[in-house]
């Protein structure tokens, strides 16, 4: 009978540890899914913007067809954003696209007829709306990453989270923060 008390204590401890691991594992899975969902939201908005860019280029080309280098830079940056699969690659591509769009809008400023074009104004409005959605999606994603990374790093989770297959996620940060310190000027 004396052996029953230590066995019950050990069984109780194993049960508590098991419940803790189960609850922590489930919360990490939920955070992981939330981060994946947020990343999907970013890619949807980046794709939407990438789909708007050819319309913008064609509209500007009609007025400034001799600006071939600007159009090639925007097209190259657009392709880079479409092929980015990680937050780090997307951040670098984001900086390149912002710089290319700035030069495109600088060209557009030289053409008053373009600035008054209904098609240009419509694409411009859609682009501004999409940029706002990208910022919101980025904030949602980074918030989820912050929660997940914190959960993985805190004690005692840090002792077994990696063993359960959870690793820290990468924030969506732009490599050249100066490139996005101001969004491209699209108000004419």
Short mmCIF file of N, CA and C in Angstrom, two decimals:
data_model
loop_
_atom_site.label_atom_id
_atom_site.label_comp_id
_atom_site.label_asym_id
_atom_site.label_seq_id
_atom_site.Cartn_x
_atom_site.Cartn_y
_atom_site.Cartn_z
N UNK A 1 0.80 -1.19 0.00
CA UNK A 1 0.00 0.00 0.00
C UNK A 1 0.85 1.27 0.00
N UNK A 2 2.03 1.19 0.60
CA UNK A 2 2.91 2.33 0.63
C UNK A 2 3.35 2.75 -0.77
N UNK A 3 3.46 1.81 -1.66
CA UNK A 3 3.89 2.09 -3.03
C UNK A 3 2.82 2.81 -3.83
N UNK A 4 1.57 2.82 -3.39
CA UNK A 4 0.47 3.42 -4.13
C UNK A 4 0.56 4.95 -4.18
N UNK A 5 0.99 5.58 -3.12
CA UNK A 5 1.09 7.04 -3.08
C UNK A 5 2.13 7.55 -4.08
N UNK A 6 3.35 7.01 -4.10
CA UNK A 6 4.31 7.48 -5.11
C UNK A 6 3.84 7.21 -6.55
N UNK A 7 3.19 6.07 -6.76
CA UNK A 7 2.69 5.75 -8.11
C UNK A 7 1.61 6.75 -8.51
N UNK A 8 0.71 7.09 -7.60
CA UNK A 8 -0.33 8.07 -7.89
C UNK A 8 0.26 9.44 -8.18
N UNK A 9 1.30 9.81 -7.44
CA UNK A 9 1.96 11.10 -7.68
C UNK A 9 2.60 11.11 -9.06
N UNK A 10 3.29 10.03 -9.40
CA UNK A 10 3.95 9.95 -10.71
C UNK A 10 2.90 9.96 -11.83
N UNK A 11 1.83 9.18 -11.66
CA UNK A 11 0.76 9.16 -12.66
C UNK A 11 0.13 10.55 -12.79
N UNK A 12 -0.07 11.23 -11.66
CA UNK A 12 -0.63 12.58 -11.68
C UNK A 12 0.28 13.56 -12.41
N UNK A 13 1.58 13.48 -12.15
CA UNK A 13 2.54 14.35 -12.83
C UNK A 13 2.58 14.07 -14.33
N UNK A 14 2.61 12.80 -14.69
CA UNK A 14 2.61 12.44 -16.11
C UNK A 14 1.33 12.93 -16.78
N UNK A 15 0.22 12.81 -16.10
CA UNK A 15 -1.05 13.28 -16.63
C UNK A 15 -1.05 14.80 -16.80
N UNK A 16 -0.54 15.53 -15.82
CA UNK A 16 -0.45 16.99 -15.92
C UNK A 16 0.47 17.42 -17.06
N UNK A 17 1.61 16.77 -17.18
CA UNK A 17 2.54 17.09 -18.27
C UNK A 17 1.89 16.78 -19.61
N UNK A 18 1.20 15.66 -19.67
CA UNK A 18 0.51 15.28 -20.92
C UNK A 18 -0.56 16.28 -21.30
N UNK A 19 -1.34 16.73 -20.35
CA UNK A 19 -2.38 17.74 -20.63
C UNK A 19 -1.75 19.05 -21.06
N UNK A 20 -0.66 19.43 -20.40
CA UNK A 20 0.03 20.66 -20.76
C UNK A 20 0.57 20.57 -22.19
N UNK A 21 1.23 19.45 -22.51
CA UNK A 21 1.76 19.27 -23.86
C UNK A 21 0.64 19.28 -24.90
N UNK A 22 -0.44 18.62 -24.61
CA UNK A 22 -1.58 18.57 -25.52
C UNK A 22 -2.14 19.98 -25.77
N UNK A 23 -2.35 20.73 -24.71
CA UNK A 23 -2.90 22.08 -24.84
C UNK A 23 -1.92 23.00 -25.59
N UNK A 24 -0.65 22.90 -25.25
CA UNK A 24 0.35 23.73 -25.92
C UNK A 24 0.47 23.36 -27.39
N UNK A 25 0.50 22.09 -27.69
CA UNK A 25 0.58 21.64 -29.08
C UNK A 25 -0.60 22.18 -29.89
N UNK A 26 -1.80 22.05 -29.33
CA UNK A 26 -2.99 22.53 -30.04
C UNK A 26 -2.95 24.05 -30.25
N UNK A 27 -2.48 24.79 -29.27
CA UNK A 27 -2.41 26.24 -29.44
C UNK A 27 -1.35 26.62 -30.48
N UNK A 28 -0.24 25.89 -30.51
CA UNK A 28 0.78 26.14 -31.53
C UNK A 28 0.27 25.81 -32.93
N UNK A 29 -0.50 24.74 -33.04
CA UNK A 29 -1.10 24.40 -34.33
C UNK A 29 -2.05 25.51 -34.78
N UNK A 30 -2.86 26.00 -33.87
CA UNK A 30 -3.79 27.08 -34.21
C UNK A 30 -3.04 28.34 -34.66
N UNK A 31 -1.97 28.69 -33.95
CA UNK A 31 -1.18 29.86 -34.34
C UNK A 31 -0.51 29.64 -35.70
N UNK A 32 -0.02 28.44 -35.93
CA UNK A 32 0.62 28.12 -37.20
C UNK A 32 -0.38 28.26 -38.36
N UNK A 33 -1.58 27.78 -38.16
CA UNK A 33 -2.61 27.89 -39.20
C UNK A 33 -2.98 29.36 -39.41
N UNK A 34 -3.07 30.12 -38.33
CA UNK A 34 -3.39 31.55 -38.45
C UNK A 34 -2.31 32.29 -39.25
N UNK A 35 -1.06 31.97 -38.99
CA UNK A 35 0.04 32.60 -39.74
C UNK A 35 -0.01 32.19 -41.21
N UNK A 36 -0.29 30.92 -41.49
CA UNK A 36 -0.42 30.47 -42.88
C UNK A 36 -1.57 31.19 -43.58
N UNK A 37 -2.67 31.35 -42.87
CA UNK A 37 -3.82 32.07 -43.43
C UNK A 37 -3.45 33.53 -43.71
N UNK A 38 -2.74 34.15 -42.80
CA UNK A 38 -2.33 35.55 -42.98
C UNK A 38 -1.38 35.69 -44.16
N UNK A 39 -0.46 34.74 -44.32
CA UNK A 39 0.45 34.79 -45.46
C UNK A 39 -0.33 34.64 -46.76
N UNK A 40 -1.33 33.80 -46.75
CA UNK A 40 -2.18 33.64 -47.92
C UNK A 40 -2.88 34.95 -48.25
N UNK A 41 -3.32 35.68 -47.23
CA UNK A 41 -3.95 36.99 -47.46
C UNK A 41 -2.99 37.98 -48.09
N UNK A 42 -1.74 37.94 -47.68
CA UNK A 42 -0.74 38.82 -48.29
C UNK A 42 -0.54 38.45 -49.75
N UNK A 43 -0.39 37.16 -50.03
CA UNK A 43 -0.14 36.76 -51.42
C UNK A 43 -1.32 37.09 -52.32
N UNK A 44 -2.52 37.01 -51.80
CA UNK A 44 -3.71 37.40 -52.60
C UNK A 44 -3.63 38.87 -52.96
N UNK A 45 -3.30 39.72 -52.00
CA UNK A 45 -3.23 41.16 -52.27
C UNK A 45 -2.04 41.51 -53.17
N UNK A 46 -0.91 40.83 -52.99
CA UNK A 46 0.23 41.08 -53.87
C UNK A 46 -0.11 40.67 -55.30
N UNK A 47 -0.83 39.58 -55.45
CA UNK A 47 -1.26 39.14 -56.79
C UNK A 47 -2.24 40.14 -57.39
N UNK A 48 -3.13 40.64 -56.58
CA UNK A 48 -4.10 41.64 -57.07
C UNK A 48 -3.36 42.88 -57.57
N UNK A 49 -2.38 43.33 -56.81
CA UNK A 49 -1.61 44.48 -57.24
C UNK A 49 -0.84 44.17 -58.51
N UNK A 50 -0.24 42.99 -58.56
CA UNK A 50 0.51 42.59 -59.75
C UNK A 50 -0.39 42.55 -60.98
N UNK A 51 -1.64 42.18 -60.79
CA UNK A 51 -2.59 42.16 -61.91
C UNK A 51 -2.97 43.56 -62.36
N UNK A 52 -2.90 44.54 -61.47
CA UNK A 52 -3.21 45.92 -61.83
C UNK A 52 -2.07 46.61 -62.58
N UNK A 53 -0.86 46.18 -62.32
CA UNK A 53 0.31 46.86 -62.88
C UNK A 53 0.34 46.84 -64.40
N UNK A 54 0.02 45.73 -65.08
CA UNK A 54 0.02 45.78 -66.55
C UNK A 54 -0.97 46.82 -67.11
N UNK A 55 -2.12 46.99 -66.45
CA UNK A 55 -3.07 48.02 -66.88
C UNK A 55 -2.47 49.41 -66.73
N UNK A 56 -1.77 49.60 -65.62
CA UNK A 56 -1.13 50.89 -65.37
C UNK A 56 -0.05 51.16 -66.41
N UNK A 57 0.76 50.15 -66.69
CA UNK A 57 1.83 50.31 -67.69
C UNK A 57 1.24 50.64 -69.06
N UNK A 58 0.22 49.92 -69.45
CA UNK A 58 -0.39 50.16 -70.77
C UNK A 58 -0.97 51.56 -70.86
N UNK A 59 -1.59 52.02 -69.79
CA UNK A 59 -2.15 53.37 -69.79
C UNK A 59 -1.06 54.41 -69.93
N UNK A 60 0.02 54.25 -69.18
CA UNK A 60 1.12 55.22 -69.24
C UNK A 60 1.84 55.11 -70.59
N UNK A 61 1.98 53.89 -71.12
CA UNK A 61 2.65 53.69 -72.41
C UNK A 61 1.97 54.48 -73.52
N UNK A 62 0.67 54.59 -73.44
CA UNK A 62 -0.06 55.33 -74.46
C UNK A 62 0.36 56.79 -74.54
N UNK A 63 0.87 57.31 -73.46
CA UNK A 63 1.28 58.72 -73.40
C UNK A 63 2.79 58.89 -73.42
N UNK A 64 3.51 57.90 -72.93
CA UNK A 64 4.96 58.03 -72.79
C UNK A 64 5.66 56.76 -73.28
N UNK A 65 5.44 56.41 -74.53
CA UNK A 65 5.97 55.15 -75.06
C UNK A 65 7.50 55.11 -75.11
N UNK A 66 8.16 56.24 -75.08
CA UNK A 66 9.62 56.27 -75.17
C UNK A 66 10.31 55.95 -73.84
N UNK A 67 9.58 55.75 -72.78
CA UNK A 67 10.15 55.45 -71.44
C UNK A 67 10.31 53.95 -71.24
N UNK A 68 10.96 53.29 -72.18
CA UNK A 68 11.07 51.83 -72.19
C UNK A 68 11.74 51.28 -70.93
N UNK A 69 12.80 51.90 -70.45
CA UNK A 69 13.53 51.39 -69.28
C UNK A 69 12.65 51.38 -68.03
N UNK A 70 11.83 52.40 -67.88
CA UNK A 70 10.93 52.47 -66.72
C UNK A 70 9.94 51.30 -66.77
N UNK A 71 9.36 51.06 -67.96
CA UNK A 71 8.39 49.98 -68.09
C UNK A 71 9.04 48.62 -67.85
N UNK A 72 10.27 48.44 -68.32
CA UNK A 72 10.98 47.18 -68.10
C UNK A 72 11.27 46.96 -66.61
N UNK A 73 11.66 48.03 -65.91
CA UNK A 73 11.92 47.92 -64.47
C UNK A 73 10.67 47.54 -63.70
N UNK A 74 9.55 48.15 -64.05
CA UNK A 74 8.30 47.83 -63.37
C UNK A 74 7.90 46.39 -63.66
N UNK A 75 8.03 45.98 -64.91
CA UNK A 75 7.67 44.61 -65.29
C UNK A 75 8.56 43.60 -64.57
N UNK A 76 9.85 43.88 -64.47
CA UNK A 76 10.79 42.99 -63.78
C UNK A 76 10.45 42.91 -62.29
N UNK A 77 10.16 44.05 -61.69
CA UNK A 77 9.83 44.08 -60.26
C UNK A 77 8.51 43.35 -60.00
N UNK A 78 7.56 43.50 -60.91
CA UNK A 78 6.28 42.80 -60.78
C UNK A 78 6.50 41.29 -60.81
N UNK A 79 7.32 40.82 -61.75
CA UNK A 79 7.61 39.39 -61.85
C UNK A 79 8.30 38.88 -60.58
N UNK A 80 9.16 39.71 -60.01
CA UNK A 80 9.85 39.32 -58.79
C UNK A 80 8.86 39.14 -57.64
N UNK A 81 7.85 40.01 -57.55
CA UNK A 81 6.87 39.86 -56.47
C UNK A 81 6.02 38.61 -56.66
N UNK A 82 5.77 38.24 -57.90
CA UNK A 82 4.95 37.06 -58.16
C UNK A 82 5.69 35.76 -57.86
N UNK A 83 7.01 35.78 -57.94
CA UNK A 83 7.78 34.56 -57.71
C UNK A 83 8.27 34.44 -56.27
N UNK A 84 8.10 35.46 -55.47
CA UNK A 84 8.55 35.41 -54.06
C UNK A 84 7.67 34.45 -53.28
N UNK A 85 8.31 33.50 -52.60
CA UNK A 85 7.55 32.49 -51.86
C UNK A 85 7.75 32.57 -50.35
N UNK A 86 8.71 33.36 -49.92
CA UNK A 86 8.95 33.50 -48.48
C UNK A 86 8.80 34.97 -48.09
N UNK A 87 8.55 35.23 -46.83
CA UNK A 87 8.45 36.63 -46.41
C UNK A 87 9.72 37.44 -46.71
N UNK A 88 10.88 36.82 -46.57
CA UNK A 88 12.13 37.54 -46.86
C UNK A 88 12.23 37.92 -48.33
N UNK A 89 11.94 36.96 -49.21
CA UNK A 89 11.99 37.24 -50.65
C UNK A 89 10.92 38.25 -51.04
N UNK A 90 9.74 38.13 -50.42
CA UNK A 90 8.67 39.08 -50.72
C UNK A 90 9.04 40.48 -50.24
N UNK A 91 9.73 40.58 -49.13
CA UNK A 91 10.16 41.89 -48.62
C UNK A 91 11.13 42.56 -49.56
N UNK A 92 12.08 41.80 -50.09
CA UNK A 92 13.04 42.35 -51.05
C UNK A 92 12.32 42.77 -52.33
N UNK A 93 11.43 41.90 -52.81
CA UNK A 93 10.68 42.21 -54.03
C UNK A 93 9.79 43.43 -53.83
N UNK A 94 9.23 43.56 -52.64
CA UNK A 94 8.37 44.70 -52.33
C UNK A 94 9.14 46.02 -52.45
N UNK A 95 10.35 46.04 -51.94
CA UNK A 95 11.18 47.24 -52.05
C UNK A 95 11.49 47.59 -53.49
N UNK A 96 11.82 46.57 -54.29
CA UNK A 96 12.11 46.81 -55.70
C UNK A 96 10.88 47.33 -56.44
N UNK A 97 9.72 46.77 -56.15
CA UNK A 97 8.50 47.21 -56.83
C UNK A 97 8.15 48.64 -56.45
N UNK A 98 8.30 48.98 -55.19
CA UNK A 98 8.00 50.35 -54.76
C UNK A 98 8.89 51.35 -55.48
N UNK A 99 10.16 51.03 -55.62
CA UNK A 99 11.08 51.93 -56.33
C UNK A 99 10.68 52.06 -57.80
N UNK A 100 10.34 50.94 -58.42
CA UNK A 100 9.95 50.96 -59.83
C UNK A 100 8.66 51.75 -60.04
N UNK A 101 7.70 51.59 -59.13
CA UNK A 101 6.44 52.34 -59.25
C UNK A 101 6.67 53.83 -59.06
N UNK A 102 7.59 54.19 -58.18
CA UNK A 102 7.90 55.61 -57.99
C UNK A 102 8.38 56.23 -59.31
N UNK A 103 9.26 55.51 -60.00
CA UNK A 103 9.77 56.06 -61.26
C UNK A 103 8.67 56.09 -62.32
N UNK A 104 7.76 55.13 -62.30
CA UNK A 104 6.64 55.14 -63.25
C UNK A 104 5.73 56.33 -63.00
N UNK A 105 5.44 56.60 -61.74
CA UNK A 105 4.58 57.74 -61.42
C UNK A 105 5.29 59.06 -61.68
N UNK A 106 6.61 59.07 -61.56
CA UNK A 106 7.36 60.28 -61.90
C UNK A 106 7.22 60.57 -63.40
N UNK A 107 7.26 59.54 -64.21
CA UNK A 107 7.05 59.71 -65.66
C UNK A 107 5.63 60.22 -65.92
N UNK A 108 4.66 59.64 -65.23
CA UNK A 108 3.26 60.02 -65.44
C UNK A 108 3.00 61.47 -65.10
N UNK A 109 3.76 62.00 -64.13
CA UNK A 109 3.57 63.40 -63.73
C UNK A 109 3.86 64.38 -64.87
N UNK A 110 4.68 63.96 -65.82
CA UNK A 110 5.06 64.84 -66.92
C UNK A 110 3.99 64.93 -68.01
N UNK A 111 2.90 64.18 -67.87
CA UNK A 111 1.88 64.13 -68.91
C UNK A 111 0.51 64.51 -68.34
N UNK A 112 0.12 65.78 -68.45
CA UNK A 112 -1.16 66.22 -67.90
C UNK A 112 -2.36 65.48 -68.50
N UNK A 113 -2.29 65.12 -69.78
CA UNK A 113 -3.40 64.39 -70.39
C UNK A 113 -3.58 63.02 -69.72
N UNK A 114 -2.47 62.40 -69.37
CA UNK A 114 -2.52 61.11 -68.70
C UNK A 114 -3.15 61.26 -67.33
N UNK A 115 -2.79 62.31 -66.62
CA UNK A 115 -3.32 62.53 -65.28
C UNK A 115 -4.83 62.72 -65.30
N UNK A 116 -5.36 63.18 -66.41
CA UNK A 116 -6.80 63.41 -66.52
C UNK A 116 -7.53 62.20 -67.11
N UNK A 117 -6.79 61.20 -67.57
CA UNK A 117 -7.39 60.02 -68.20
C UNK A 117 -8.23 59.23 -67.19
N UNK A 118 -9.45 58.92 -67.59
CA UNK A 118 -10.35 58.16 -66.70
C UNK A 118 -9.79 56.78 -66.39
N UNK A 119 -9.20 56.14 -67.38
CA UNK A 119 -8.62 54.81 -67.17
C UNK A 119 -7.47 54.88 -66.16
N UNK A 120 -6.62 55.88 -66.30
CA UNK A 120 -5.50 56.05 -65.38
C UNK A 120 -6.01 56.32 -63.96
N UNK A 121 -7.01 57.17 -63.85
CA UNK A 121 -7.56 57.49 -62.52
C UNK A 121 -8.19 56.25 -61.87
N UNK A 122 -8.83 55.42 -62.68
CA UNK A 122 -9.46 54.21 -62.15
C UNK A 122 -8.39 53.22 -61.67
N UNK A 123 -7.36 53.02 -62.48
CA UNK A 123 -6.28 52.11 -62.08
C UNK A 123 -5.57 52.65 -60.84
N UNK A 124 -5.37 53.95 -60.82
CA UNK A 124 -4.73 54.60 -59.67
C UNK A 124 -5.54 54.36 -58.40
N UNK A 125 -6.85 54.52 -58.47
CA UNK A 125 -7.71 54.30 -57.31
C UNK A 125 -7.63 52.84 -56.85
N UNK A 126 -7.66 51.91 -57.79
CA UNK A 126 -7.57 50.49 -57.44
C UNK A 126 -6.23 50.16 -56.81
N UNK A 127 -5.18 50.79 -57.29
CA UNK A 127 -3.85 50.55 -56.75
C UNK A 127 -3.74 51.08 -55.32
N UNK A 128 -4.28 52.25 -55.07
CA UNK A 128 -4.26 52.81 -53.71
C UNK A 128 -5.03 51.89 -52.76
N UNK A 129 -6.19 51.42 -53.20
CA UNK A 129 -7.00 50.51 -52.39
C UNK A 129 -6.23 49.22 -52.09
N UNK A 130 -5.57 48.69 -53.08
CA UNK A 130 -4.81 47.46 -52.91
C UNK A 130 -3.62 47.67 -51.97
N UNK A 131 -2.94 48.81 -52.08
CA UNK A 131 -1.82 49.09 -51.17
C UNK A 131 -2.30 49.12 -49.73
N UNK A 132 -3.48 49.70 -49.49
CA UNK A 132 -4.04 49.71 -48.14
C UNK A 132 -4.31 48.29 -47.65
N UNK A 133 -4.83 47.45 -48.54
CA UNK A 133 -5.12 46.06 -48.16
C UNK A 133 -3.83 45.27 -47.90
N UNK A 134 -2.78 45.56 -48.67
CA UNK A 134 -1.49 44.89 -48.44
C UNK A 134 -0.95 45.27 -47.06
N UNK A 135 -1.05 46.55 -46.71
CA UNK A 135 -0.57 46.98 -45.39
C UNK A 135 -1.35 46.29 -44.28
N UNK A 136 -2.67 46.19 -44.43
CA UNK A 136 -3.48 45.52 -43.41
C UNK A 136 -3.13 44.04 -43.32
N UNK A 137 -2.95 43.39 -44.47
CA UNK A 137 -2.59 41.97 -44.48
C UNK A 137 -1.21 41.76 -43.85
N UNK A 138 -0.29 42.67 -44.11
CA UNK A 138 1.06 42.57 -43.54
C UNK A 138 1.00 42.70 -42.02
N UNK A 139 0.19 43.63 -41.53
CA UNK A 139 0.07 43.79 -40.08
C UNK A 139 -0.54 42.54 -39.45
N UNK A 140 -1.57 41.97 -40.08
CA UNK A 140 -2.22 40.76 -39.57
C UNK A 140 -1.21 39.61 -39.53
N UNK A 141 -0.45 39.46 -40.61
CA UNK A 141 0.54 38.39 -40.68
C UNK A 141 1.61 38.56 -39.60
N UNK A 142 2.18 39.76 -39.52
CA UNK A 142 3.24 39.99 -38.53
C UNK A 142 2.73 39.83 -37.10
N UNK A 143 1.46 40.18 -36.85
CA UNK A 143 0.87 39.96 -35.54
C UNK A 143 0.79 38.47 -35.20
N UNK A 144 0.38 37.68 -36.17
CA UNK A 144 0.33 36.23 -35.97
C UNK A 144 1.71 35.63 -35.75
N UNK A 145 2.69 36.11 -36.52
CA UNK A 145 4.07 35.64 -36.36
C UNK A 145 4.58 36.01 -34.98
N UNK A 146 4.27 37.24 -34.53
CA UNK A 146 4.71 37.67 -33.20
C UNK A 146 4.14 36.74 -32.13
N UNK A 147 2.84 36.44 -32.22
CA UNK A 147 2.22 35.55 -31.22
C UNK A 147 2.85 34.17 -31.24
N UNK A 148 3.05 33.63 -32.43
CA UNK A 148 3.60 32.28 -32.54
C UNK A 148 5.04 32.24 -32.03
N UNK A 149 5.86 33.19 -32.46
CA UNK A 149 7.26 33.21 -32.03
C UNK A 149 7.37 33.39 -30.52
N UNK A 150 6.50 34.20 -29.95
CA UNK A 150 6.51 34.39 -28.50
C UNK A 150 6.15 33.10 -27.80
N UNK A 151 5.12 32.42 -28.29
CA UNK A 151 4.69 31.16 -27.68
C UNK A 151 5.80 30.11 -27.75
N UNK A 152 6.54 30.10 -28.84
CA UNK A 152 7.63 29.13 -29.00
C UNK A 152 8.80 29.46 -28.07
N UNK A 153 9.06 30.75 -27.83
CA UNK A 153 10.23 31.17 -27.07
C UNK A 153 10.05 31.15 -25.55
N UNK A 154 8.81 31.22 -25.07
CA UNK A 154 8.62 31.32 -23.61
C UNK A 154 8.87 29.97 -22.93
N UNK A 155 9.32 30.07 -21.70
CA UNK A 155 9.56 28.88 -20.89
C UNK A 155 8.24 28.37 -20.36
N UNK A 156 7.97 27.15 -20.33
CA UNK A 156 8.75 25.96 -20.68
C UNK A 156 8.55 25.50 -22.13
N UNK A 157 7.74 26.25 -22.91
CA UNK A 157 7.49 25.84 -24.29
C UNK A 157 8.77 25.72 -25.10
N UNK A 158 9.75 26.58 -24.81
CA UNK A 158 10.99 26.58 -25.58
C UNK A 158 11.75 25.26 -25.45
N UNK A 159 11.43 24.48 -24.42
CA UNK A 159 12.13 23.21 -24.21
C UNK A 159 11.64 22.12 -25.14
N UNK A 160 10.41 22.22 -25.63
CA UNK A 160 9.90 21.12 -26.45
C UNK A 160 9.19 21.54 -27.73
N UNK A 161 9.01 22.84 -27.97
CA UNK A 161 8.28 23.28 -29.17
C UNK A 161 8.97 22.81 -30.44
N UNK A 162 10.29 22.95 -30.50
CA UNK A 162 11.02 22.51 -31.69
C UNK A 162 10.94 21.01 -31.86
N UNK A 163 10.93 20.30 -30.76
CA UNK A 163 10.78 18.84 -30.80
C UNK A 163 9.42 18.41 -31.33
N UNK A 164 8.43 19.27 -31.16
CA UNK A 164 7.09 18.98 -31.69
C UNK A 164 6.95 19.46 -33.14
N UNK A 165 8.02 20.02 -33.69
CA UNK A 165 8.00 20.42 -35.10
C UNK A 165 7.68 21.88 -35.35
N UNK A 166 7.71 22.71 -34.32
CA UNK A 166 7.38 24.13 -34.49
C UNK A 166 8.66 24.96 -34.47
N UNK A 167 8.81 25.80 -35.45
CA UNK A 167 9.95 26.71 -35.52
C UNK A 167 9.43 28.12 -35.65
N UNK A 168 10.30 29.05 -35.30
CA UNK A 168 9.92 30.46 -35.42
C UNK A 168 9.65 30.79 -36.88
N UNK A 169 8.70 31.69 -37.10
CA UNK A 169 8.35 32.12 -38.45
C UNK A 169 9.02 33.46 -38.73
N UNK A 170 9.20 33.74 -39.99
CA UNK A 170 9.86 34.96 -40.44
C UNK A 170 8.85 36.09 -40.59
N UNK A 171 9.19 37.27 -40.05
CA UNK A 171 8.35 38.44 -40.22
C UNK A 171 8.42 38.91 -41.67
N UNK A 172 7.38 39.57 -42.13
CA UNK A 172 7.38 40.16 -43.47
C UNK A 172 7.89 41.58 -43.33
N UNK A 173 9.17 41.74 -43.57
CA UNK A 173 9.81 43.04 -43.48
C UNK A 173 10.45 43.35 -44.83
N UNK A 174 10.42 44.59 -45.19
CA UNK A 174 11.04 45.01 -46.43
C UNK A 174 12.51 45.26 -46.17
N UNK A 175 13.36 44.71 -47.05
CA UNK A 175 14.81 44.82 -46.86
C UNK A 175 15.27 46.27 -46.84
N UNK A 176 14.73 47.09 -47.73
CA UNK A 176 15.09 48.51 -47.80
C UNK A 176 13.90 49.30 -47.29
N UNK A 177 13.89 49.56 -45.98
CA UNK A 177 12.73 50.24 -45.40
C UNK A 177 12.54 51.64 -45.96
N UNK A 178 13.60 52.25 -46.47
CA UNK A 178 13.48 53.56 -47.09
C UNK A 178 12.65 53.51 -48.36
N UNK A 179 12.63 52.35 -49.01
CA UNK A 179 11.87 52.22 -50.26
C UNK A 179 10.37 52.27 -50.02
N UNK A 180 9.95 51.92 -48.80
CA UNK A 180 8.51 51.94 -48.54
C UNK A 180 8.14 52.93 -47.44
N UNK A 181 9.08 53.78 -47.07
CA UNK A 181 8.76 54.75 -46.01
C UNK A 181 7.60 55.64 -46.43
N UNK A 182 7.49 55.86 -47.71
CA UNK A 182 6.33 56.55 -48.27
C UNK A 182 5.81 55.70 -49.41
N UNK A 183 4.49 55.52 -49.48
CA UNK A 183 3.97 54.76 -50.60
C UNK A 183 4.17 55.55 -51.89
N UNK A 184 4.11 54.87 -53.06
CA UNK A 184 4.27 55.59 -54.30
C UNK A 184 3.21 56.67 -54.42
N UNK A 185 3.60 57.82 -54.90
CA UNK A 185 2.64 58.91 -55.08
C UNK A 185 1.75 58.59 -56.25
N UNK A 186 0.47 58.43 -55.97
CA UNK A 186 -0.47 58.11 -57.03
C UNK A 186 -1.61 59.12 -57.06
N UNK A 187 -1.41 60.27 -56.50
CA UNK A 187 -2.45 61.29 -56.49
C UNK A 187 -2.07 62.38 -57.48
N UNK A 188 -2.90 62.55 -58.49
CA UNK A 188 -2.62 63.56 -59.51
C UNK A 188 -3.72 64.60 -59.56
#
